[in-house]
Short mmCIF file of C-alpha atoms and ligand atoms in Angstrom, two decimals:
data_model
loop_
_atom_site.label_atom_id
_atom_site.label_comp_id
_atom_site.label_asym_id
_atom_site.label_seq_id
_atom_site.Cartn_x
_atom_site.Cartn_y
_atom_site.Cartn_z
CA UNK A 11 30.32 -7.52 -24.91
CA UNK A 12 28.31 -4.68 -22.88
CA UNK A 13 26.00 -2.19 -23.82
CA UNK A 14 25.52 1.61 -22.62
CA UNK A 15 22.89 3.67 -22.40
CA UNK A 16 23.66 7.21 -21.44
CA UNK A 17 21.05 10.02 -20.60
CA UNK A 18 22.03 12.97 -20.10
CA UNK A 19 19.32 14.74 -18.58
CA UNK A 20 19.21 18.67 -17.26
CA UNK A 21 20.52 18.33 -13.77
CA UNK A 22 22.14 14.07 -13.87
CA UNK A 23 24.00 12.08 -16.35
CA UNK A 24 23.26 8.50 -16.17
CA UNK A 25 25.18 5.91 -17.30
CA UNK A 26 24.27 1.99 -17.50
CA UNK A 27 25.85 -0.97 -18.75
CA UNK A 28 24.08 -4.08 -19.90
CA UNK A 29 25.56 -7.56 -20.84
CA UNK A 30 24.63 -9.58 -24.04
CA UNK A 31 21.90 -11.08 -21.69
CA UNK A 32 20.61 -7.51 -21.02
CA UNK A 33 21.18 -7.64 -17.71
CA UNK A 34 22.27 -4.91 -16.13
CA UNK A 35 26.04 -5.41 -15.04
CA UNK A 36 26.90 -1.64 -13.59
CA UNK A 37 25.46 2.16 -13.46
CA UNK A 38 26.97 6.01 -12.38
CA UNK A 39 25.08 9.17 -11.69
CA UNK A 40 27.00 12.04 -11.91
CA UNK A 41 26.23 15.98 -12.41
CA UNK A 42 25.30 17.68 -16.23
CA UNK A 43 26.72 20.83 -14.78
CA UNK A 44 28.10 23.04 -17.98
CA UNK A 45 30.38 20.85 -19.94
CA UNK A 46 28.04 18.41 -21.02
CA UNK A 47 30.23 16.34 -23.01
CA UNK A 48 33.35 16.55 -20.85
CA UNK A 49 31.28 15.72 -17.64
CA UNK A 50 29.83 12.80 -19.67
CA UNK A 51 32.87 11.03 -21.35
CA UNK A 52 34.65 11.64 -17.23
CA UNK A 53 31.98 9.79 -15.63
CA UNK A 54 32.06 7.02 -18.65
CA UNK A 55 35.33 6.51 -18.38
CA UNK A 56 34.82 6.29 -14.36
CA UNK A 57 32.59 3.77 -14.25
CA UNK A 58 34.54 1.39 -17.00
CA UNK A 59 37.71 1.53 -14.68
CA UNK A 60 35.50 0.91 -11.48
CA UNK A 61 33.98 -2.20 -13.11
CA UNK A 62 37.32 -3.17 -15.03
CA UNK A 63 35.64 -3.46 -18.69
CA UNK A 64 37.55 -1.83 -21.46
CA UNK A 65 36.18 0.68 -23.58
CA UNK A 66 36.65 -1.67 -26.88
CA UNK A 67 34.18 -4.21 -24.87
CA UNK A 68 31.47 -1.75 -25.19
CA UNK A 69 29.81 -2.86 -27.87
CA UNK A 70 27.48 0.45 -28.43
CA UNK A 71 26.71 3.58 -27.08
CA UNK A 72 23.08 4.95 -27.33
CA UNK A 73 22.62 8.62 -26.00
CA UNK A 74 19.23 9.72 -24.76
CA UNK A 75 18.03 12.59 -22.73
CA UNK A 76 18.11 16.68 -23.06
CA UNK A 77 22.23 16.47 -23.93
CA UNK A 78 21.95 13.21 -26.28
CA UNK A 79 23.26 14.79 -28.97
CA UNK A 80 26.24 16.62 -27.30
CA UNK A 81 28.20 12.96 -26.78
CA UNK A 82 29.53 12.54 -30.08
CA UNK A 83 31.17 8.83 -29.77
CA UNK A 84 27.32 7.78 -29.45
CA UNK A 85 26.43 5.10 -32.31
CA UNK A 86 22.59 5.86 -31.76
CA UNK A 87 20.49 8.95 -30.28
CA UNK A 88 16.84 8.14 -29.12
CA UNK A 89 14.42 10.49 -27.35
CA UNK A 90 14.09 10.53 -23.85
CA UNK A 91 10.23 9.18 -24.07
CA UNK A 92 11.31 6.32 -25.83
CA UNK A 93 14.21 5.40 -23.65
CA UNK A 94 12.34 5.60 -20.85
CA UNK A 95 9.54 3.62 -22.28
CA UNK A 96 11.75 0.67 -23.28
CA UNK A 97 13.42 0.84 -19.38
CA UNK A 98 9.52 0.77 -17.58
CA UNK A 99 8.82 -1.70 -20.32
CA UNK A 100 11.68 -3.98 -19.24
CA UNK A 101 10.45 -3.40 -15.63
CA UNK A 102 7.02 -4.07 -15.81
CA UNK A 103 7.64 -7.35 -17.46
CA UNK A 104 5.14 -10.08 -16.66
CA UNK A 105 2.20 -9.33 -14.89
CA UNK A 106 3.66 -5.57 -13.68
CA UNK A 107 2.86 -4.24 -17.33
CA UNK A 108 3.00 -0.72 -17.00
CA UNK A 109 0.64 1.82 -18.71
CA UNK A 110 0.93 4.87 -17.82
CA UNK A 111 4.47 6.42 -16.84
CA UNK A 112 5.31 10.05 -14.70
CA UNK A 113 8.65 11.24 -14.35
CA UNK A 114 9.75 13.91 -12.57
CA UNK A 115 13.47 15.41 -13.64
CA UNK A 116 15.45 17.71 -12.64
CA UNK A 117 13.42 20.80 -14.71
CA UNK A 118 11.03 19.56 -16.42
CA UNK A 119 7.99 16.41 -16.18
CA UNK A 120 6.57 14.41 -18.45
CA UNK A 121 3.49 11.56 -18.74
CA UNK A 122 3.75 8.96 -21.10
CA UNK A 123 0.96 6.55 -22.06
CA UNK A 124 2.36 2.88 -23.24
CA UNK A 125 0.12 1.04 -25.38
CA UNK A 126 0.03 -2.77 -25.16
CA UNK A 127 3.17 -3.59 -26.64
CA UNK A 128 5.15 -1.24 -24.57
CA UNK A 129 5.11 1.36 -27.28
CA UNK A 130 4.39 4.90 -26.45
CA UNK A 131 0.82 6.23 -27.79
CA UNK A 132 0.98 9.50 -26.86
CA UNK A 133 3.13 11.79 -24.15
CA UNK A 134 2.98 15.39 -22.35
CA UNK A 135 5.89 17.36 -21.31
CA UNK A 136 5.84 20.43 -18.79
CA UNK A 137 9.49 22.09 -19.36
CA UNK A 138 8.56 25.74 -18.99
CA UNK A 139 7.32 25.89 -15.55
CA UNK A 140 9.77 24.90 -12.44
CA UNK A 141 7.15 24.00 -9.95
CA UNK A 142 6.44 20.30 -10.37
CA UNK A 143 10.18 19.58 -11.17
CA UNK A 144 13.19 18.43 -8.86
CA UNK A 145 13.77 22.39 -8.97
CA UNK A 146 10.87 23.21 -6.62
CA UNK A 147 12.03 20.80 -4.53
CA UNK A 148 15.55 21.71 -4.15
CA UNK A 149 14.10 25.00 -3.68
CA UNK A 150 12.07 23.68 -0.52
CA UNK A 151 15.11 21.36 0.73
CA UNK A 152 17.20 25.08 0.44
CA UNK A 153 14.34 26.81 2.54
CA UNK A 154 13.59 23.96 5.11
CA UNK A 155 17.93 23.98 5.43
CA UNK A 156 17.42 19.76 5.17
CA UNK A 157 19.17 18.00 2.64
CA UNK A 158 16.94 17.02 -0.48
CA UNK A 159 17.09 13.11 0.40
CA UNK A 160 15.49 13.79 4.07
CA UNK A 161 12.18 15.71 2.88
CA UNK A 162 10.45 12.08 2.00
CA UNK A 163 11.58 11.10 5.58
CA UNK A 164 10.10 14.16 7.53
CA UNK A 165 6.52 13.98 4.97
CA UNK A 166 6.01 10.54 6.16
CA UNK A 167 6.25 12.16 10.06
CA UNK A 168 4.06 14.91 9.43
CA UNK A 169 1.41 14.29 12.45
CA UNK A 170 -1.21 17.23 10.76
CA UNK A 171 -2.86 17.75 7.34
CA UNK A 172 -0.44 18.87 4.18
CA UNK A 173 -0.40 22.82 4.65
CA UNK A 174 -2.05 24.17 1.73
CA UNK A 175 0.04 25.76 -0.98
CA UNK A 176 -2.11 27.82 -3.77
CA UNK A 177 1.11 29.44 -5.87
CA UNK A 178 1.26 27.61 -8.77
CA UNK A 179 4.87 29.61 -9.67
CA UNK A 180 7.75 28.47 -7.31
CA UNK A 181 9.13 32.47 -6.84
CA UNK A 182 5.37 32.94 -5.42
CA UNK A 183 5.08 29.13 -3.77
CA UNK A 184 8.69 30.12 -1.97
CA UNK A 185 7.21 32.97 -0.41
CA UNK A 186 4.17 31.29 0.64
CA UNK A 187 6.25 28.55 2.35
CA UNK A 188 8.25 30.56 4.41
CA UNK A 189 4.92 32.74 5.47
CA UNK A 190 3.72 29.41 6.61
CA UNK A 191 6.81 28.60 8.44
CA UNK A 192 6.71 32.12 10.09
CA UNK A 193 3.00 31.30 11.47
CA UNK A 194 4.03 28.38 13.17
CA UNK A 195 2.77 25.58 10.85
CA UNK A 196 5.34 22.11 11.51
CA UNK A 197 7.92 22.18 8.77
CA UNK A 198 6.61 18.60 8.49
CA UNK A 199 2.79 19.50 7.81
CA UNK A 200 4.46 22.25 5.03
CA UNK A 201 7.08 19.58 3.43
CA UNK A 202 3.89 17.18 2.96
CA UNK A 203 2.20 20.13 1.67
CA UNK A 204 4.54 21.05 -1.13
CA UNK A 205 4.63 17.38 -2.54
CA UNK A 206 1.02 17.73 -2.40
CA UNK A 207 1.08 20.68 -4.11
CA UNK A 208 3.87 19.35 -6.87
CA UNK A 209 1.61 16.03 -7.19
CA UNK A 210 -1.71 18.27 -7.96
CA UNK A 211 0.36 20.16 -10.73
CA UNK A 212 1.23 16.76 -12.13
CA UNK A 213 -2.13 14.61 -11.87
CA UNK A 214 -3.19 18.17 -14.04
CA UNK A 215 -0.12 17.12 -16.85
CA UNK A 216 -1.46 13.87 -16.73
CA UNK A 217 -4.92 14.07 -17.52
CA UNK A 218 -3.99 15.52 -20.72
CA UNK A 219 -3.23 12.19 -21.95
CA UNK A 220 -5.23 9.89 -19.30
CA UNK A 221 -3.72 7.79 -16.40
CA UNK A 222 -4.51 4.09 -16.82
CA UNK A 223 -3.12 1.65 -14.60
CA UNK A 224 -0.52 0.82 -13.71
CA UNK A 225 1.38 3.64 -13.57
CA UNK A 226 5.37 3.65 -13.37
CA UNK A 227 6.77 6.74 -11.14
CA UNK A 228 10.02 7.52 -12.34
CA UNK A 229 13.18 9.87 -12.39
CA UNK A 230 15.18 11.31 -9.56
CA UNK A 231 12.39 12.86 -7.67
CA UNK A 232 10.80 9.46 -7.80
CA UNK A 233 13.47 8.41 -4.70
CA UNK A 234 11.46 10.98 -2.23
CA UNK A 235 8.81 8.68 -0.81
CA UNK A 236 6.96 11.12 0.54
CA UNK A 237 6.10 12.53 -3.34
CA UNK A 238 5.29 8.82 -4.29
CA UNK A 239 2.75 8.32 -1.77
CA UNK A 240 1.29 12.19 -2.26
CA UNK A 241 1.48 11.40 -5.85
CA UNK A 242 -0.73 7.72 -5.19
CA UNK A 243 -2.72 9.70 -3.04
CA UNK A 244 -3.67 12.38 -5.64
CA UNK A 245 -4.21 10.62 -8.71
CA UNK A 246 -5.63 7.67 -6.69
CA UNK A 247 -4.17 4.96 -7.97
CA UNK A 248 -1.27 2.94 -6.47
CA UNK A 249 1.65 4.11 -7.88
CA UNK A 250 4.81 1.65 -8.78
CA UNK A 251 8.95 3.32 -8.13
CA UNK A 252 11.15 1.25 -9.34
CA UNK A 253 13.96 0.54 -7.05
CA UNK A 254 16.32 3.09 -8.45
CA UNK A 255 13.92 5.43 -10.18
CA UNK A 256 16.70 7.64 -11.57
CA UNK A 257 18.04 5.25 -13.80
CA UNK A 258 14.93 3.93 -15.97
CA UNK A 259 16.11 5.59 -18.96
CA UNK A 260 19.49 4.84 -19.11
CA UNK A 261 18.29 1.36 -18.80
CA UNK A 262 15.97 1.74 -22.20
CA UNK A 263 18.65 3.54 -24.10
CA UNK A 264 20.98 0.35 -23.10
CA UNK A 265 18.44 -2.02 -24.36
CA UNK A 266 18.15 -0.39 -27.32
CA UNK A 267 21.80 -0.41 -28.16
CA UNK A 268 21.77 -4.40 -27.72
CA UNK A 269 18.57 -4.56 -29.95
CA UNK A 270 20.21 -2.54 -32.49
CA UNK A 271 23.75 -3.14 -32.03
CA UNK A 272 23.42 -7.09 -31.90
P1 ADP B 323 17.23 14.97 -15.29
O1 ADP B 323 17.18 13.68 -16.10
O2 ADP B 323 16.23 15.98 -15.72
O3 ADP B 323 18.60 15.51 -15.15
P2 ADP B 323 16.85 13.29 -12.92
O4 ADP B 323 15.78 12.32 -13.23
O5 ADP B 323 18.24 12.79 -12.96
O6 ADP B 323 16.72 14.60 -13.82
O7 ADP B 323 16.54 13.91 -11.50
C1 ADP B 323 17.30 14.96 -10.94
C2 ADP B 323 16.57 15.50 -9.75
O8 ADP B 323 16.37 14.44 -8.80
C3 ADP B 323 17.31 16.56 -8.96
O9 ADP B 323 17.00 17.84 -9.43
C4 ADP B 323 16.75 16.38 -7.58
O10 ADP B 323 15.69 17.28 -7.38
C5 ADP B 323 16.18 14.98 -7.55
N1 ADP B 323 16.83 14.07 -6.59
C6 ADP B 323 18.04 13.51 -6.67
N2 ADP B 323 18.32 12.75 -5.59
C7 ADP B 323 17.22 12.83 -4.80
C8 ADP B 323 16.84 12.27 -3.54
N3 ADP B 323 17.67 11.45 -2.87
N4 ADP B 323 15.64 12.56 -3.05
C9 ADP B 323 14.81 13.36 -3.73
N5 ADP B 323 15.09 13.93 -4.92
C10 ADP B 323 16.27 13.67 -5.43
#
């Protein structure tokens, strides 16, 4: 018997499978785009025929994220905060507890602060603004004409200090980017400067409801290395990403349906 946790976030849907062991036997990414439901029961029924297990073998399906509730065969909705705590719970296991988690999606960020059990105590959510999302830096990747995955690359070569970016609103931060380009500044110095800027904007979120160690960096921005280490660097504190950071809360929401689904 397996067990599926689906999120279905703004931008991704994110699929996971677990066995009765809660290990995690498969996972799919695949674009919201419009039809939330269509896009998610295509790329379900995608990654059972990759992997060969039948759709009666899935035991229970436990929907999480901004869509949850548009993926009607689910047996359980639970909130994004709490399917993402259960997945950095399950990853911090041992003596990697984590505390404290930031993710990044694709329009909007959120802190969560884990109390000693793994439970959440308390949470903030930015989902009104787009600079400090995966927006402002698909924005950026569109202006620097790079692909998104090669901006962590080309921070981690930037020989100068991070340009400065003051615009706190990504219509006015675009602008000042491409004024910085235009006086000559290395489009490596101005990369490191806009996840410095996006890292500030978070640390801010974050001290709404405290940063104690250790602190779990999550979501799909989470796989640009050169936000994790501006992110570390700005809310000084070493910062833990998981090795696929998108898929943290698709793994709670699969844990979940084993716990409850038994
Ligand atoms: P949501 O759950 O809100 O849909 P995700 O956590 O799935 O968001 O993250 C989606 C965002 O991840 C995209 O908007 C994009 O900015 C970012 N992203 C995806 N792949 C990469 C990558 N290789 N490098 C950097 N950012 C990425």
């Amino acid at each position: 018997m397996y067990y599926c946790g689906m999120d279905i976030g703004s931008t991704a849907i994110k699929i996971l499978l677990v066995d009765w062991s809660e290990e995690t036997v498969a996972w799919k990414i695949g674009a919201t785009g419009g039809r939330f439901y269509e896009n998610a029961a295509r790329l379900l029924g995608s990654l059972l025929e990759e992997t060969g297990i039948g759709r009666g073998d899935v035991r229970a399906i436990v929907s999480t994220g901004y869509g949850r509730r548009l993926f009607r065969e689910a047996d359980e909705t639970v909130s994004e905060i709490t399917a993402n705590a259960a997945g950095a719970a399950r990853l911090g296991n041992g003596s990697r507890k984590i505390n404290t988690i930031i993710n990044i999606g694709g329009q909007d960020s959120k802190v969560i602060s884990l109390d000693d059990r793994g439970g959440v105590s308390d949470f903030v959510m930015n989902d009104r603004c787009a600079a400090g999302t995966g927006r402002f830096l698909e924005m950026a990747a569109r202006i620097m004409e790079m692909d998104l995955s090669e901006l962590g690359e080309r921070h981690l070569m930037a020989r100068g200090a991070p340009a400065i970016i003051n615009s706190t609103c990504t219509v006015f931060a675009e602008s000042e980017i491409i004024s910085l380009l235009a006086e000559g500044h290395a489009r490596e110095d101005v990369i490191a400067g806009i996840h410095h800027s996006i890292a500030r904007r978070i640390v801010r979120l974050a001290k709404r409801v405290g940063v104690a160690e250790r602190v779990l960096f999550d979501g799909g921005p989470a796989l640009n290395k050169g936000l994790a280490a501006a992110l570390g660097h700005e809310l000084m504190t070493d910062v833990l990403v998981p090795e696929s950071p998108q898929i943290t809360t698709a793994l709670g929401g699969a844990l979940i349906a084993r716990r409850l689904f038994e």
